[in-house]
Coordinates of C-alpha atoms and ligand atoms in Angstrom, one line a residue:
M30 CA 0.0 0.0 0.0
F31 CA 1.4 3.3 -1.1
N32 CA 0.8 5.7 1.8
I33 CA 2.0 9.1 0.9
E34 CA 1.7 10.7 4.4
K35 CA 3.8 7.8 5.8
I36 CA 6.4 8.1 3.0
R37 CA 6.7 11.9 3.6
E38 CA 7.4 11.2 7.3
D39 CA 10.4 9.3 6.1
F40 CA 12.0 12.5 4.8
P41 CA 12.8 15.0 7.6
I42 CA 13.8 17.8 5.3
L43 CA 10.2 17.9 3.9
K44 CA 9.1 19.5 7.2
R45 CA 11.2 22.5 6.8
E46 CA 10.2 26.0 5.6
V47 CA 11.9 28.2 3.1
H48 CA 11.2 32.0 3.4
G49 CA 8.5 31.2 5.9
K50 CA 6.7 28.9 3.5
P51 CA 6.6 25.1 3.6
L52 CA 9.2 23.7 1.3
V53 CA 7.9 22.3 -2.0
Y54 CA 10.9 20.4 -3.4
F55 CA 10.8 19.9 -7.2
D56 CA 14.5 19.7 -8.0
N57 CA 14.7 15.9 -7.7
G58 CA 16.3 15.7 -11.1
A59 CA 19.3 17.5 -9.6
T60 CA 19.4 15.5 -6.4
S61 CA 16.8 13.6 -4.4
Q62 CA 16.1 14.0 -0.8
T63 CA 17.4 11.6 1.9
P64 CA 15.2 9.3 4.0
Q65 CA 15.8 8.9 7.7
V66 CA 17.1 5.3 7.2
V67 CA 19.9 6.5 5.0
I68 CA 20.8 9.3 7.4
D69 CA 20.8 6.7 10.3
A70 CA 23.1 4.5 8.3
I71 CA 25.5 7.4 7.9
V72 CA 25.4 8.3 11.6
D73 CA 25.8 4.6 12.5
Y74 CA 28.9 4.2 10.4
Y75 CA 30.6 7.2 12.0
S76 CA 29.4 6.5 15.5
N77 CA 30.1 2.7 15.6
Y78 CA 32.5 1.3 13.0
N79 CA 34.3 3.9 11.1
A80 CA 37.5 2.2 9.8
N81 CA 39.4 1.7 6.6
I82 CA 38.4 -1.4 4.7
H83 CA 40.1 -4.4 3.1
R84 CA 43.4 -3.8 4.9
G85 CA 42.8 -4.3 8.6
V86 CA 42.6 -7.4 10.7
H87 CA 40.9 -5.6 13.5
T88 CA 37.2 -5.8 14.2
L89 CA 36.2 -2.4 13.1
S90 CA 37.8 -2.7 9.8
Q91 CA 36.3 -6.2 9.3
E92 CA 32.9 -4.8 10.1
A93 CA 33.2 -1.8 7.7
T94 CA 34.6 -4.2 4.9
D95 CA 31.7 -6.6 5.4
K96 CA 29.1 -3.8 5.2
Y97 CA 30.8 -2.2 2.2
E98 CA 30.9 -5.5 0.2
E99 CA 27.3 -6.2 1.3
A100 CA 26.4 -2.8 -0.3
R101 CA 28.1 -3.9 -3.5
I102 CA 26.0 -7.0 -3.6
K103 CA 22.9 -4.9 -3.1
V104 CA 23.8 -2.8 -6.0
Q105 CA 24.6 -6.0 -8.0
K106 CA 21.1 -7.5 -7.3
H107 CA 19.3 -4.3 -8.0
F108 CA 20.9 -3.9 -11.4
N109 CA 20.9 -7.6 -11.9
A110 CA 24.5 -7.8 -12.7
K111 CA 25.9 -11.4 -13.2
N112 CA 28.8 -10.9 -10.8
S113 CA 29.4 -8.5 -7.9
Y114 CA 32.8 -7.7 -9.2
E115 CA 31.3 -6.2 -12.3
I116 CA 30.0 -3.4 -10.0
I117 CA 32.7 -0.7 -9.5
L118 CA 31.8 1.7 -6.8
T119 CA 32.8 5.1 -7.9
A120 CA 32.3 8.7 -6.9
G121 CA 29.3 9.0 -9.2
T122 CA 28.1 9.1 -12.8
T123 CA 30.7 11.6 -13.9
H124 CA 33.5 9.7 -12.4
S125 CA 32.2 6.4 -13.9
I126 CA 32.0 7.9 -17.4
N127 CA 35.6 9.2 -17.1
I128 CA 36.9 5.7 -16.1
V129 CA 35.6 4.3 -19.4
A130 CA 36.4 7.3 -21.5
S131 CA 39.9 7.5 -20.4
G132 CA 40.4 3.7 -20.8
Y133 CA 39.2 3.8 -24.4
A134 CA 42.2 6.1 -25.2
S135 CA 44.3 3.1 -25.5
I136 CA 41.6 1.0 -27.3
L137 CA 40.3 3.5 -30.0
K138 CA 42.3 4.3 -33.1
E139 CA 42.4 7.2 -35.5
G140 CA 39.3 7.2 -37.7
D141 CA 37.1 5.2 -35.3
E142 CA 33.7 6.7 -34.7
V143 CA 31.9 7.5 -31.5
L144 CA 28.2 8.3 -31.4
V145 CA 26.6 10.5 -28.7
S146 CA 23.0 11.5 -28.5
A147 CA 21.9 15.0 -28.9
L148 CA 20.1 14.7 -25.4
E149 CA 23.3 14.3 -23.4
H150 CA 24.3 15.8 -20.1
H151 CA 27.7 17.7 -20.4
S152 CA 29.3 14.9 -18.4
N153 CA 28.4 12.5 -21.2
I154 CA 29.8 14.8 -24.0
V155 CA 32.9 16.4 -22.8
P156 CA 34.8 13.2 -21.8
W157 CA 34.2 11.7 -25.3
Q158 CA 35.2 14.9 -27.0
M159 CA 38.5 14.9 -24.9
L160 CA 38.9 11.2 -25.9
C161 CA 38.2 11.7 -29.6
E162 CA 40.7 14.7 -29.7
K163 CA 43.3 12.6 -28.1
V164 CA 43.1 9.5 -30.5
G165 CA 41.8 11.3 -33.6
A166 CA 38.4 9.5 -33.5
V167 CA 35.3 11.1 -34.9
L168 CA 32.4 12.2 -32.7
K169 CA 29.0 12.0 -34.3
V170 CA 25.7 13.2 -32.9
I171 CA 22.4 11.3 -33.0
P172 CA 19.9 14.2 -33.7
M173 CA 16.6 14.8 -31.8
D174 CA 13.2 16.0 -33.0
N175 CA 11.0 18.8 -31.7
D176 CA 9.4 16.6 -29.1
G177 CA 12.8 15.9 -27.6
A178 CA 13.0 12.4 -28.9
L179 CA 16.0 10.9 -30.7
K180 CA 15.7 10.5 -34.4
M181 CA 16.1 6.7 -34.6
D182 CA 16.2 6.6 -38.4
A183 CA 19.2 8.9 -38.3
F184 CA 20.8 6.8 -35.6
H185 CA 20.5 3.7 -37.7
E186 CA 22.1 5.5 -40.7
L187 CA 25.0 6.7 -38.6
L188 CA 25.9 3.3 -37.5
N189 CA 28.6 1.6 -39.6
S190 CA 31.6 -0.7 -39.2
N191 CA 33.7 2.2 -37.9
T192 CA 31.4 2.8 -35.1
K193 CA 33.2 1.6 -31.9
L194 CA 31.2 3.2 -29.1
V195 CA 27.8 4.6 -28.5
F196 CA 26.9 6.8 -25.6
C197 CA 23.5 7.7 -24.6
N198 CA 21.5 8.5 -21.5
H199 CA 18.7 6.2 -20.4
V200 CA 16.6 9.3 -19.5
S201 CA 17.4 13.0 -20.4
N202 CA 17.9 15.1 -17.4
A203 CA 16.8 18.3 -19.2
L204 CA 13.5 17.0 -20.7
G205 CA 12.9 13.6 -19.0
T206 CA 12.8 11.8 -22.4
I207 CA 13.1 7.9 -22.0
N208 CA 15.3 6.8 -24.7
P209 CA 14.8 3.5 -26.6
I210 CA 18.0 2.0 -25.2
K211 CA 17.3 -1.6 -26.0
E212 CA 17.0 -0.7 -29.6
I213 CA 20.2 1.4 -29.5
I214 CA 22.1 -1.4 -27.7
D215 CA 21.0 -4.2 -30.1
A216 CA 21.6 -2.1 -33.2
A217 CA 25.1 -1.0 -31.9
H218 CA 26.1 -4.6 -31.2
K219 CA 25.1 -5.7 -34.8
V220 CA 28.0 -3.4 -36.1
G221 CA 30.3 -4.5 -33.2
A222 CA 30.1 -1.3 -31.3
K223 CA 30.0 -1.1 -27.4
V224 CA 27.3 1.0 -25.6
L225 CA 27.5 2.9 -22.4
I226 CA 24.2 4.0 -20.9
D227 CA 24.0 6.9 -18.5
G228 CA 21.4 5.9 -16.1
A229 CA 21.7 8.9 -13.6
Q230 CA 18.3 10.2 -14.4
A231 CA 16.6 6.9 -15.1
C232 CA 17.5 5.1 -11.8
P233 CA 15.3 7.2 -9.6
H234 CA 12.2 6.0 -11.6
I235 CA 13.1 2.7 -13.3
K236 CA 14.9 -0.4 -12.1
P237 CA 17.2 -1.4 -15.1
D238 CA 18.3 -5.0 -15.7
V239 CA 21.7 -4.9 -17.2
Q240 CA 21.7 -8.5 -18.4
E241 CA 18.4 -8.3 -20.0
L242 CA 19.4 -5.0 -21.8
D243 CA 22.7 -6.7 -22.7
V244 CA 24.3 -3.3 -22.0
D245 CA 28.1 -3.1 -22.0
Y246 CA 28.5 -0.3 -19.4
Y247 CA 25.8 1.3 -17.2
V248 CA 26.5 4.1 -14.8
A249 CA 24.4 6.0 -12.1
S250 CA 24.8 8.2 -9.1
A251 CA 23.4 7.3 -5.5
H252 CA 22.4 10.9 -4.8
K253 CA 19.6 10.8 -7.3
M254 CA 18.1 7.7 -5.8
C255 CA 17.8 8.7 -2.1
G256 CA 21.4 7.9 -1.4
P257 CA 24.3 10.3 -0.4
T258 CA 26.4 12.4 -2.7
G259 CA 29.9 11.4 -3.9
V260 CA 29.0 7.7 -4.7
G261 CA 27.8 5.8 -7.6
L262 CA 28.5 2.8 -9.8
L263 CA 30.1 1.7 -13.0
Y264 CA 28.7 -1.6 -14.2
G265 CA 30.6 -3.2 -17.0
K266 CA 30.7 -6.7 -18.5
E267 CA 33.5 -8.7 -16.9
E268 CA 35.5 -9.2 -20.1
L269 CA 35.3 -5.4 -21.1
L270 CA 36.3 -4.4 -17.6
N271 CA 39.2 -6.8 -17.8
E272 CA 40.3 -5.2 -21.1
L273 CA 39.9 -1.7 -19.9
P274 CA 43.1 -0.2 -18.3
P275 CA 43.0 1.2 -14.8
Y276 CA 42.0 4.9 -14.4
Q277 CA 44.1 5.9 -11.3
G278 CA 47.0 4.4 -9.8
G279 CA 47.3 4.0 -6.1
G280 CA 46.7 1.8 -3.1
E281 CA 44.0 -0.9 -3.3
M282 CA 44.2 -1.3 -7.1
I283 CA 47.5 -3.2 -7.2
E284 CA 48.5 -6.9 -6.7
T285 CA 52.2 -6.5 -6.4
V286 CA 54.4 -3.4 -6.6
T287 CA 58.1 -3.2 -7.4
F288 CA 59.9 -0.3 -9.1
E289 CA 60.3 -2.3 -12.2
K290 CA 56.8 -3.5 -12.6
T291 CA 53.4 -3.3 -11.0
T292 CA 50.7 -5.9 -11.5
Y293 CA 47.1 -4.7 -11.0
A294 CA 44.5 -6.2 -8.8
G295 CA 41.5 -8.0 -10.3
L296 CA 38.1 -6.7 -10.5
P297 CA 36.6 -4.6 -8.9
H298 CA 39.6 -3.3 -7.1
K299 CA 41.5 -2.5 -10.2
F300 CA 39.2 0.5 -10.7
E301 CA 39.0 1.5 -7.0
A302 CA 42.3 3.0 -6.2
G303 CA 42.7 4.7 -2.7
T304 CA 40.3 4.7 0.2
P305 CA 36.7 4.7 -1.3
N306 CA 33.6 6.5 0.0
I307 CA 33.0 3.7 2.5
C308 CA 30.2 5.4 4.4
G309 CA 28.6 6.5 1.1
G310 CA 28.8 3.1 -0.4
I311 CA 27.0 1.5 2.7
A312 CA 24.4 4.3 2.6
F313 CA 23.8 3.7 -1.1
G314 CA 23.0 0.1 -0.3
V315 CA 20.4 1.3 2.3
A316 CA 18.9 3.7 -0.1
I317 CA 18.4 0.9 -2.6
D318 CA 16.7 -1.2 0.0
Y319 CA 14.5 1.8 0.9
M320 CA 13.4 2.5 -2.8
N321 CA 12.8 -1.3 -3.3
S322 CA 10.6 -1.4 -0.1
I323 CA 8.4 1.2 -1.7
G324 CA 8.7 -0.5 -5.0
F325 CA 9.4 0.7 -8.5
D326 CA 5.9 0.0 -9.8
A327 CA 4.3 2.1 -7.0
I328 CA 7.0 4.8 -7.6
A329 CA 6.2 4.9 -11.3
K330 CA 2.5 5.1 -10.6
Q331 CA 2.7 7.9 -8.3
E332 CA 5.1 9.8 -10.4
N333 CA 3.0 9.4 -13.5
E334 CA 0.0 10.7 -11.9
L335 CA 2.0 13.8 -10.8
L336 CA 3.4 14.2 -14.3
E337 CA -0.1 14.0 -15.9
Y338 CA -1.7 16.4 -13.3
G339 CA 1.2 18.8 -13.5
T340 CA 1.2 18.8 -17.3
Q341 CA -2.5 19.4 -17.4
E342 CA -2.5 22.2 -14.9
L343 CA 0.5 24.0 -16.3
E344 CA -0.7 23.8 -19.8
K345 CA -3.8 25.9 -18.7
I346 CA -1.6 28.8 -18.2
E347 CA -1.5 31.1 -21.2
G348 CA 2.0 31.8 -22.7
L349 CA 3.6 28.7 -20.9
K350 CA 5.4 26.3 -23.2
I351 CA 6.5 22.8 -22.1
Y352 CA 9.6 21.3 -23.9
G353 CA 9.8 17.6 -24.6
T354 CA 6.4 16.0 -25.1
S355 CA 7.5 12.4 -26.0
H356 CA 7.6 9.3 -23.7
K357 CA 9.2 10.7 -20.4
T358 CA 9.6 10.5 -16.6
S359 CA 8.2 13.0 -14.2
V360 CA 10.0 16.1 -15.5
I361 CA 8.3 19.2 -16.8
S362 CA 10.7 21.6 -18.4
F363 CA 8.9 24.9 -19.4
N364 CA 9.1 28.6 -20.0
I365 CA 6.9 31.5 -19.8
E366 CA 6.8 33.8 -22.8
G367 CA 8.8 36.9 -22.5
V368 CA 10.4 36.0 -19.2
H369 CA 13.8 34.7 -18.3
P370 CA 13.7 31.3 -16.5
Y371 CA 16.0 32.5 -13.8
D372 CA 13.6 35.4 -12.8
V373 CA 10.8 32.9 -12.4
G374 CA 13.0 30.5 -10.4
T375 CA 13.9 33.4 -8.1
I376 CA 10.2 34.2 -7.4
L377 CA 9.3 30.6 -6.9
D378 CA 12.1 30.3 -4.3
K379 CA 10.6 33.2 -2.4
L380 CA 7.4 31.2 -2.3
G381 CA 9.2 28.2 -0.9
I382 CA 9.3 26.2 -4.2
A383 CA 12.6 24.7 -5.3
V384 CA 12.9 24.2 -9.1
R385 CA 16.0 24.2 -11.4
T386 CA 16.5 27.0 -13.9
G387 CA 19.1 27.1 -16.6
H388 CA 20.6 24.9 -19.2
H389 CA 20.6 21.7 -16.9
C390 CA 24.1 20.9 -18.1
A391 CA 22.7 20.3 -21.5
Q392 CA 23.4 23.4 -23.5
P393 CA 23.1 21.6 -26.9
I394 CA 19.4 20.9 -26.1
M395 CA 18.8 24.5 -25.2
D396 CA 20.6 25.6 -28.5
F397 CA 18.3 23.2 -30.4
F398 CA 15.2 25.0 -29.0
C399 CA 17.0 28.5 -29.3
I400 CA 16.4 29.3 -25.6
P401 CA 18.7 30.3 -22.8
G402 CA 17.3 27.6 -20.6
T403 CA 14.1 26.3 -19.0
I404 CA 12.4 26.1 -15.6
R405 CA 12.5 22.4 -14.8
A406 CA 10.1 20.9 -12.1
S407 CA 11.1 17.3 -11.5
F408 CA 8.9 15.2 -9.3
A409 CA 9.6 12.3 -6.9
F410 CA 7.3 9.7 -5.4
Y411 CA 7.2 11.7 -2.1
N412 CA 5.6 14.7 -3.9
T413 CA 1.9 15.5 -4.0
K414 CA -0.7 17.1 -6.2
E415 CA -1.2 19.8 -3.5
E416 CA 2.4 20.8 -4.1
I417 CA 1.8 20.9 -7.8
D418 CA -1.2 23.3 -7.1
Q419 CA 1.2 25.5 -5.2
L420 CA 3.7 25.5 -8.1
V421 CA 0.9 26.5 -10.6
G422 CA -0.3 29.3 -8.3
A423 CA 3.2 30.5 -7.8
V424 CA 3.9 30.4 -11.6
K425 CA 0.8 32.5 -12.3
K426 CA 2.0 35.0 -9.6
A427 CA 5.4 35.1 -11.2
Q428 CA 3.9 35.7 -14.6
M429 CA 1.8 38.6 -13.3
M430 CA 4.8 40.2 -11.6
L431 CA 7.1 39.8 -14.7
V432 CA 5.1 40.1 -17.8
Ligands
PLP27 C1 23.1 14.1 -12.8 C2 23.5 13.6 -14.1 C3 24.8 13.3 -14.4 C4 26.0 13.7 -13.4 O1 25.9 13.0 -12.3 P1 26.9 13.3 -11.1 O2 26.3 12.6 -9.9 O3 26.9 14.8 -10.9 O4 28.2 12.8 -11.5 C5 25.0 12.7 -15.6 N1 24.1 12.4 -16.4 C6 22.8 12.7 -16.2 C7 21.8 12.3 -17.2 C8 22.4 13.3 -15.0 O5 21.2 13.5 -14.7

């Protein structure tokens, strides 16, 4: 049973006020809020068993190691990876992408082609640009249409025997578009290309199955799925991670070290140099348990209702335009005619409503629509229709003040 009052009780921050108004938090696409169980796990770690992992024989170190490795298994099960060592715990999506992109510098050759979608977050554009510049590979863009959907015909035409890598987000953070990643993965594999899917914006709403998708690499961040900042995952197929050179040198990622030659540790440690975010990893596992205890079907149902209701109510406002109308998650990216999104965001904040304004780290999408940015309201399962009513009222107020 989905009990919204009870769920809201799990999030202490939802009780606070901003500028004397109850907080309406609609910036879930940037980071989600943290339930008490996750906060408790963080406090428990630092209060009771804070120690470095994998190295110590003492009790605290063993307890911390066990919990950290349990968290890895929770992540493995959640994403349905075949093996726990195919889950690399990283600092987040950006870090994960950079591990793969920098590794490909020694795999790609001049003239190889890399495809990225027009809907990407900067963190999924810049590392590939840097990579292509370094090795002389060619970066090509899968275009999008006016609804914010990828042009799949164009994608199929771009694929050829030189295509070595395809990078695409599962869900666009700027528009919420859900991309047809299974079709992308299958088509890329037919020409022998590997695929990395950026799941940062999908994982708060969807439970991906990496084996069913047959995806080569899948990345996400804990902080968008009720977990802490500074931790995330890189999933990779075993044989691909074995081929990929390590990203950073240091402790933990080695097997033996002499000044003549160092041999690297096996997976996952090869990619986990140095002391990891131990507490963050453990709390990530707790966040995954929390989300599963609510259930992704219930989450999707609540969020779809919010999306439908919010779209219907916002569309009633004259001069308001919504960007991205294709199949999407609970994100409404919009503008009011004649008003800069930043000014609307500032007035909304004064009324206690947190939205994101700007280019959402996706400038190419804003260029496509010829706008400086949008106002983005992104809903989570703990949001309500009453909060949407407050947003709609506040947008009308802002319109009256600014137009
Ligand atoms: C948030 C986000 C990122 C970046 O995630 P970090 O946690 O900041 O590394 C990358 N891609 C998408 C689609 C995102 O939404």
